[in-house]
Amino acid sequence: MDSRVLVAYATKYDATAEIAEKIGEVLRQAGLPTDVLEVDDVDDLSSYQAVVLGSAVYIGKWRKEAVRFLKANEKTLADRPVWLFSSGPAGEGDPVELLDGWRFPEDQQDIADRIQPRDIGVFHGRLDVKKLNAVEKWMIKNVKSPIGDFRDWEAITAWATAIADTLKEELS
Ligand SMILES: Cc1cc2nc3c(=O)[nH]c(=O)nc-3n(C[C@H](O)[C@H](O)[C@H](O)COP(=O)(O)O)c2cc1C
């Protein structure tokens, strides 16, 4: 196994990609060689010593390519330290409170239980109405969602720093 960390993500409009890049940047700055890849671009998961996996949330679900990745790689993931994150909630305040305690899709909870992630992070997302299709615009209007970029870079950096600290201790 290589001594690299993988940050894999699923995104539709890039907000989650940028969160993944930030996590990768923090891990690299902490001295951990890290690749940041879209889930469909991951070739050989078994070569990574640890994995951070995140997806944008749409109507309470992870993106289908992230679900596919989880299902296809469950055994390899269960064998390594893994951190999961969901990104989505719009608005100010604690992101988990904005989602009434939701962290991760119920449909994949059994897989998460088997993988036993070290943590499941939840990060605010970005809603850029200009990018959305007509149905999405209608849905967002219908639920009166706040609009804007609510991503909390401090919270993301703190979460990634804690991962770096754990990995450096465990791998040293
Ligand atoms: C149609 C639609 C449905 C959404 N549903 C949810 C949801 O159920 N929960 C949530 O937290 N965020 C939801 N969001 C917000 C997105 O997750 C958020 O915009 C996220 O940052 C998008 O990430 P991406 O740019 O990586 O695709 C929704 C957004 C749209 C447009």
PDB file of C-alpha atoms and ligand atoms in Angstrom:
ATOM      1  CA  MET A   1       0.000   0.000   0.000  1.00  0.00           C
ATOM      2  CA  ASP A   2       1.213   3.482  -0.918  1.00  0.00           C
ATOM      3  CA  SER A   3       1.455   6.109   1.762  1.00  0.00           C
ATOM      4  CA  ARG A   4      -1.084   8.315  -0.025  1.00  0.00           C
ATOM      5  CA  VAL A   5      -4.438   9.614   1.087  1.00  0.00           C
ATOM      6  CA  LEU A   6      -7.397   9.822  -1.295  1.00  0.00           C
ATOM      7  CA  VAL A   7     -10.044  12.522  -1.164  1.00  0.00           C
ATOM      8  CA  ALA A   8     -12.827  11.333  -3.498  1.00  0.00           C
ATOM      9  CA  TYR A   9     -15.949  13.348  -4.221  1.00  0.00           C
ATOM     10  CA  ALA A  10     -19.177  13.522  -6.212  1.00  0.00           C
ATOM     11  CA  THR A  11     -20.464  16.874  -7.364  1.00  0.00           C
ATOM     12  CA  LYS A  12     -22.932  18.371  -9.822  1.00  0.00           C
ATOM     13  CA  TYR A  13     -22.095  22.076  -9.729  1.00  0.00           C
ATOM     14  CA  ASP A  14     -18.554  21.957  -8.243  1.00  0.00           C
ATOM     15  CA  ALA A  15     -19.251  23.250  -4.727  1.00  0.00           C
ATOM     16  CA  THR A  16     -18.324  19.827  -3.325  1.00  0.00           C
ATOM     17  CA  ALA A  17     -15.297  19.577  -5.615  1.00  0.00           C
ATOM     18  CA  GLU A  18     -13.954  22.777  -4.069  1.00  0.00           C
ATOM     19  CA  ILE A  19     -14.568  21.431  -0.553  1.00  0.00           C
ATOM     20  CA  ALA A  20     -12.646  18.270  -1.495  1.00  0.00           C
ATOM     21  CA  GLU A  21      -9.797  20.384  -2.889  1.00  0.00           C
ATOM     22  CA  LYS A  22      -9.638  22.342   0.370  1.00  0.00           C
ATOM     23  CA  ILE A  23      -9.473  19.119   2.403  1.00  0.00           C
ATOM     24  CA  GLY A  24      -6.712  17.869   0.090  1.00  0.00           C
ATOM     25  CA  GLU A  25      -4.790  21.121   0.509  1.00  0.00           C
ATOM     26  CA  VAL A  26      -4.922  20.866   4.316  1.00  0.00           C
ATOM     27  CA  LEU A  27      -3.752  17.235   4.263  1.00  0.00           C
ATOM     28  CA  ARG A  28      -0.879  18.057   1.914  1.00  0.00           C
ATOM     29  CA  GLN A  29       0.175  21.006   4.029  1.00  0.00           C
ATOM     30  CA  ALA A  30       0.308  18.625   6.972  1.00  0.00           C
ATOM     31  CA  GLY A  31       2.788  16.523   5.022  1.00  0.00           C
ATOM     32  CA  LEU A  32       0.426  13.786   3.824  1.00  0.00           C
ATOM     33  CA  PRO A  33       0.695  13.059   0.082  1.00  0.00           C
ATOM     34  CA  THR A  34      -2.922  13.328  -1.119  1.00  0.00           C
ATOM     35  CA  ASP A  35      -4.832  12.842  -4.357  1.00  0.00           C
ATOM     36  CA  VAL A  36      -8.161  14.619  -4.873  1.00  0.00           C
ATOM     37  CA  LEU A  37     -10.302  12.846  -7.486  1.00  0.00           C
ATOM     38  CA  GLU A  38     -13.865  12.608  -8.668  1.00  0.00           C
ATOM     39  CA  VAL A  39     -15.158   9.168  -7.629  1.00  0.00           C
ATOM     40  CA  ASP A  40     -15.440   8.011 -11.246  1.00  0.00           C
ATOM     41  CA  ASP A  41     -11.769   8.851 -11.829  1.00  0.00           C
ATOM     42  CA  VAL A  42     -10.470   6.641  -9.005  1.00  0.00           C
ATOM     43  CA  ASP A  43      -8.487   3.770 -10.516  1.00  0.00           C
ATOM     44  CA  ASP A  44      -6.922   1.774  -7.747  1.00  0.00           C
ATOM     45  CA  LEU A  45      -8.461   2.449  -4.379  1.00  0.00           C
ATOM     46  CA  SER A  46      -6.459  -0.309  -2.702  1.00  0.00           C
ATOM     47  CA  SER A  47      -3.247   1.697  -3.146  1.00  0.00           C
ATOM     48  CA  TYR A  48      -4.433   4.383  -0.694  1.00  0.00           C
ATOM     49  CA  GLN A  49      -3.832   4.112   3.031  1.00  0.00           C
ATOM     50  CA  ALA A  50      -6.799   6.291   4.003  1.00  0.00           C
ATOM     51  CA  VAL A  51      -9.856   7.694   2.249  1.00  0.00           C
ATOM     52  CA  VAL A  52     -12.045  10.774   2.624  1.00  0.00           C
ATOM     53  CA  LEU A  53     -15.264  10.440   0.593  1.00  0.00           C
ATOM     54  CA  GLY A  54     -17.896  13.126   0.145  1.00  0.00           C
ATOM     55  CA  SER A  55     -20.935  13.870  -1.942  1.00  0.00           C
ATOM     56  CA  ALA A  56     -23.275  16.723  -2.649  1.00  0.00           C
ATOM     57  CA  VAL A  57     -26.798  16.051  -1.342  1.00  0.00           C
ATOM     58  CA  TYR A  58     -29.806  16.319  -3.657  1.00  0.00           C
ATOM     59  CA  ILE A  59     -33.259  15.660  -2.221  1.00  0.00           C
ATOM     60  CA  GLY A  60     -31.839  13.811   0.725  1.00  0.00           C
ATOM     61  CA  LYS A  61     -29.616  11.558  -1.340  1.00  0.00           C
ATOM     62  CA  TRP A  62     -25.952  11.298  -2.207  1.00  0.00           C
ATOM     63  CA  ARG A  63     -25.170  11.528  -5.907  1.00  0.00           C
ATOM     64  CA  LYS A  64     -25.530   8.196  -7.646  1.00  0.00           C
ATOM     65  CA  GLU A  65     -21.852   7.919  -8.606  1.00  0.00           C
ATOM     66  CA  ALA A  66     -20.920   8.283  -4.922  1.00  0.00           C
ATOM     67  CA  VAL A  67     -23.417   5.563  -3.957  1.00  0.00           C
ATOM     68  CA  ARG A  68     -22.007   3.351  -6.721  1.00  0.00           C
ATOM     69  CA  PHE A  69     -18.480   3.973  -5.400  1.00  0.00           C
ATOM     70  CA  LEU A  70     -19.516   3.097  -1.844  1.00  0.00           C
ATOM     71  CA  LYS A  71     -21.173  -0.131  -2.955  1.00  0.00           C
ATOM     72  CA  ALA A  72     -18.347  -1.181  -5.274  1.00  0.00           C
ATOM     73  CA  ASN A  73     -15.601  -0.474  -2.734  1.00  0.00           C
ATOM     74  CA  GLU A  74     -17.208  -1.369   0.563  1.00  0.00           C
ATOM     75  CA  LYS A  75     -14.694  -4.080   1.438  1.00  0.00           C
ATOM     76  CA  THR A  76     -11.622  -1.991   0.638  1.00  0.00           C
ATOM     77  CA  LEU A  77     -13.052   0.957   2.547  1.00  0.00           C
ATOM     78  CA  ALA A  78     -13.851  -1.192   5.573  1.00  0.00           C
ATOM     79  CA  ASP A  79     -10.162  -2.085   5.698  1.00  0.00           C
ATOM     80  CA  ARG A  80      -8.897   1.490   6.009  1.00  0.00           C
ATOM     81  CA  PRO A  81      -9.443   4.619   8.029  1.00  0.00           C
ATOM     82  CA  VAL A  82     -12.329   6.378   6.255  1.00  0.00           C
ATOM     83  CA  TRP A  83     -14.013   9.748   6.735  1.00  0.00           C
ATOM     84  CA  LEU A  84     -17.286  10.589   4.991  1.00  0.00           C
ATOM     85  CA  PHE A  85     -18.882  13.954   4.375  1.00  0.00           C
ATOM     86  CA  SER A  86     -22.153  15.275   2.991  1.00  0.00           C
ATOM     87  CA  SER A  87     -22.314  18.768   1.560  1.00  0.00           C
ATOM     88  CA  GLY A  88     -25.470  20.687   0.944  1.00  0.00           C
ATOM     89  CA  PRO A  89     -27.415  22.636   3.512  1.00  0.00           C
ATOM     90  CA  ALA A  90     -28.035  26.280   2.664  1.00  0.00           C
ATOM     91  CA  GLY A  91     -28.464  28.965   5.289  1.00  0.00           C
ATOM     92  CA  GLU A  92     -26.701  30.148   8.420  1.00  0.00           C
ATOM     93  CA  GLY A  93     -26.181  28.093  11.566  1.00  0.00           C
ATOM     94  CA  ASP A  94     -25.136  24.564  12.402  1.00  0.00           C
ATOM     95  CA  PRO A  95     -25.449  22.491   9.195  1.00  0.00           C
ATOM     96  CA  VAL A  96     -26.675  19.374  11.011  1.00  0.00           C
ATOM     97  CA  GLU A  97     -29.355  21.423  12.773  1.00  0.00           C
ATOM     98  CA  LEU A  98     -30.398  22.867   9.398  1.00  0.00           C
ATOM     99  CA  LEU A  99     -30.973  19.257   8.310  1.00  0.00           C
ATOM    100  CA  ASP A 100     -32.793  18.290  11.546  1.00  0.00           C
ATOM    101  CA  GLY A 101     -30.032  15.908  12.549  1.00  0.00           C
ATOM    102  CA  TRP A 102     -29.555  14.298   9.122  1.00  0.00           C
ATOM    103  CA  ARG A 103     -25.925  13.445   8.243  1.00  0.00           C
ATOM    104  CA  PHE A 104     -25.946  10.688   5.704  1.00  0.00           C
ATOM    105  CA  PRO A 105     -28.532   8.940   3.481  1.00  0.00           C
ATOM    106  CA  GLU A 106     -30.586   6.310   5.266  1.00  0.00           C
ATOM    107  CA  ASP A 107     -30.417   4.077   2.155  1.00  0.00           C
ATOM    108  CA  GLN A 108     -26.638   3.658   2.567  1.00  0.00           C
ATOM    109  CA  GLN A 109     -26.563   3.560   6.371  1.00  0.00           C
ATOM    110  CA  ASP A 110     -25.999  -0.222   6.361  1.00  0.00           C
ATOM    111  CA  ILE A 111     -22.885   0.232   4.209  1.00  0.00           C
ATOM    112  CA  ALA A 112     -21.624   3.005   6.489  1.00  0.00           C
ATOM    113  CA  ASP A 113     -22.202   0.742   9.486  1.00  0.00           C
ATOM    114  CA  ARG A 114     -19.968  -1.880   7.900  1.00  0.00           C
ATOM    115  CA  ILE A 115     -17.285   0.607   6.821  1.00  0.00           C
ATOM    116  CA  GLN A 116     -17.308   2.266  10.243  1.00  0.00           C
ATOM    117  CA  PRO A 117     -16.129   5.742   9.220  1.00  0.00           C
ATOM    118  CA  ARG A 118     -14.158   7.678  11.795  1.00  0.00           C
ATOM    119  CA  ASP A 119     -16.585  10.546  11.311  1.00  0.00           C
ATOM    120  CA  ILE A 120     -19.336  11.796   9.025  1.00  0.00           C
ATOM    121  CA  GLY A 121     -18.922  15.530   8.427  1.00  0.00           C
ATOM    122  CA  VAL A 122     -21.700  17.791   7.162  1.00  0.00           C
ATOM    123  CA  PHE A 123     -20.783  21.025   5.408  1.00  0.00           C
ATOM    124  CA  HIS A 124     -22.859  23.911   4.154  1.00  0.00           C
ATOM    125  CA  GLY A 125     -23.218  24.094   0.370  1.00  0.00           C
ATOM    126  CA  ARG A 126     -23.609  26.671  -2.356  1.00  0.00           C
ATOM    127  CA  LEU A 127     -26.776  27.371  -4.298  1.00  0.00           C
ATOM    128  CA  ASP A 128     -26.121  29.344  -7.448  1.00  0.00           C
ATOM    129  CA  VAL A 129     -29.511  29.759  -9.114  1.00  0.00           C
ATOM    130  CA  LYS A 130     -27.929  30.710 -12.450  1.00  0.00           C
ATOM    131  CA  LYS A 131     -26.456  27.226 -12.720  1.00  0.00           C
ATOM    132  CA  LEU A 132     -29.625  25.273 -11.904  1.00  0.00           C
ATOM    133  CA  ASN A 133     -31.967  23.741 -14.455  1.00  0.00           C
ATOM    134  CA  ALA A 134     -35.645  24.728 -14.562  1.00  0.00           C
ATOM    135  CA  VAL A 135     -36.852  21.868 -12.346  1.00  0.00           C
ATOM    136  CA  GLU A 136     -34.159  22.558  -9.757  1.00  0.00           C
ATOM    137  CA  LYS A 137     -35.001  26.272  -9.753  1.00  0.00           C
ATOM    138  CA  TRP A 138     -38.649  25.409  -9.195  1.00  0.00           C
ATOM    139  CA  MET A 139     -37.803  23.020  -6.340  1.00  0.00           C
ATOM    140  CA  ILE A 140     -35.551  25.526  -4.602  1.00  0.00           C
ATOM    141  CA  LYS A 141     -38.198  28.231  -4.901  1.00  0.00           C
ATOM    142  CA  ASN A 142     -40.852  25.856  -3.653  1.00  0.00           C
ATOM    143  CA  VAL A 143     -38.981  25.043  -0.414  1.00  0.00           C
ATOM    144  CA  LYS A 144     -37.985  28.742  -0.051  1.00  0.00           C
ATOM    145  CA  SER A 145     -34.341  27.742   0.321  1.00  0.00           C
ATOM    146  CA  PRO A 146     -31.826  30.466   1.109  1.00  0.00           C
ATOM    147  CA  ILE A 147     -29.637  31.225  -1.919  1.00  0.00           C
ATOM    148  CA  GLY A 148     -25.895  31.807  -1.883  1.00  0.00           C
ATOM    149  CA  ASP A 149     -22.542  30.314  -0.991  1.00  0.00           C
ATOM    150  CA  PHE A 150     -22.746  29.149   2.621  1.00  0.00           C
ATOM    151  CA  ARG A 151     -19.610  27.025   2.654  1.00  0.00           C
ATOM    152  CA  ASP A 152     -17.719  27.420   5.913  1.00  0.00           C
ATOM    153  CA  TRP A 153     -14.045  27.169   5.045  1.00  0.00           C
ATOM    154  CA  GLU A 154     -13.003  27.378   8.693  1.00  0.00           C
ATOM    155  CA  ALA A 155     -15.161  24.389   9.600  1.00  0.00           C
ATOM    156  CA  ILE A 156     -13.854  22.445   6.588  1.00  0.00           C
ATOM    157  CA  THR A 157     -10.245  23.304   7.470  1.00  0.00           C
ATOM    158  CA  ALA A 158     -10.764  22.302  11.114  1.00  0.00           C
ATOM    159  CA  TRP A 159     -12.284  18.969  10.086  1.00  0.00           C
ATOM    160  CA  ALA A 160      -9.428  18.246   7.661  1.00  0.00           C
ATOM    161  CA  THR A 161      -6.830  19.274  10.253  1.00  0.00           C
ATOM    162  CA  ALA A 162      -8.280  16.756  12.716  1.00  0.00           C
ATOM    163  CA  ILE A 163      -8.007  14.053  10.027  1.00  0.00           C
ATOM    164  CA  ALA A 164      -4.384  15.009   9.362  1.00  0.00           C
ATOM    165  CA  ASP A 165      -3.575  14.883  13.091  1.00  0.00           C
ATOM    166  CA  THR A 166      -5.134  11.426  13.442  1.00  0.00           C
ATOM    167  CA  LEU A 167      -3.395  10.015  10.387  1.00  0.00           C
ATOM    168  CA  LYS A 168      -0.005  11.414  11.305  1.00  0.00           C
ATOM    169  CA  GLU A 169      -0.275   9.849  14.738  1.00  0.00           C
ATOM    170  CA  GLU A 170      -1.495   6.479  13.470  1.00  0.00           C
ATOM    171  CA  LEU A 171       0.928   6.230  10.579  1.00  0.00           C
ATOM    172  CA  SER A 172       4.038   7.379  12.394  1.00  0.00           C
TER     173      SER A 172
HETATM  174  C1  LIG B   1     -32.824  20.467  -6.521  1.00  0.00           C
HETATM  175  C2  LIG B   1     -31.924  20.562  -5.330  1.00  0.00           C
HETATM  176  C3  LIG B   1     -32.139  19.748  -4.224  1.00  0.00           C
HETATM  177  C4  LIG B   1     -31.309  19.852  -3.100  1.00  0.00           C
HETATM  178  N1  LIG B   1     -31.560  19.021  -2.032  1.00  0.00           N
HETATM  179  C5  LIG B   1     -30.782  19.146  -0.934  1.00  0.00           C
HETATM  180  C6  LIG B   1     -31.020  18.318   0.208  1.00  0.00           C
HETATM  181  O1  LIG B   1     -31.906  17.480   0.234  1.00  0.00           O
HETATM  182  N2  LIG B   1     -30.233  18.488   1.296  1.00  0.00           N
HETATM  183  C7  LIG B   1     -29.233  19.408   1.304  1.00  0.00           C
HETATM  184  O2  LIG B   1     -28.554  19.544   2.323  1.00  0.00           O
HETATM  185  N3  LIG B   1     -28.953  20.191   0.237  1.00  0.00           N
HETATM  186  C8  LIG B   1     -29.705  20.073  -0.877  1.00  0.00           C
HETATM  187  N4  LIG B   1     -29.440  20.849  -1.975  1.00  0.00           N
HETATM  188  C9  LIG B   1     -28.310  21.791  -1.931  1.00  0.00           C
HETATM  189  C10 LIG B   1     -27.062  21.222  -2.614  1.00  0.00           C
HETATM  190  O3  LIG B   1     -26.628  20.086  -1.955  1.00  0.00           O
HETATM  191  C11 LIG B   1     -25.974  22.310  -2.567  1.00  0.00           C
HETATM  192  O4  LIG B   1     -26.317  23.298  -3.512  1.00  0.00           O
HETATM  193  C12 LIG B   1     -24.587  21.749  -2.830  1.00  0.00           C
HETATM  194  O5  LIG B   1     -23.620  22.697  -2.455  1.00  0.00           O
HETATM  195  C13 LIG B   1     -24.404  21.334  -4.270  1.00  0.00           C
HETATM  196  O6  LIG B   1     -23.148  20.772  -4.432  1.00  0.00           O
HETATM  197  P1  LIG B   1     -22.447  20.618  -5.838  1.00  0.00           P
HETATM  198  O7  LIG B   1     -22.245  22.013  -6.391  1.00  0.00           O
HETATM  199  O8  LIG B   1     -21.170  19.941  -5.517  1.00  0.00           O
HETATM  200  O9  LIG B   1     -23.342  19.803  -6.718  1.00  0.00           O
HETATM  201  C14 LIG B   1     -30.239  20.770  -3.089  1.00  0.00           C
HETATM  202  C15 LIG B   1     -30.008  21.570  -4.225  1.00  0.00           C
HETATM  203  C16 LIG B   1     -30.834  21.479  -5.330  1.00  0.00           C
HETATM  204  C17 LIG B   1     -30.558  22.352  -6.518  1.00  0.00           C
END
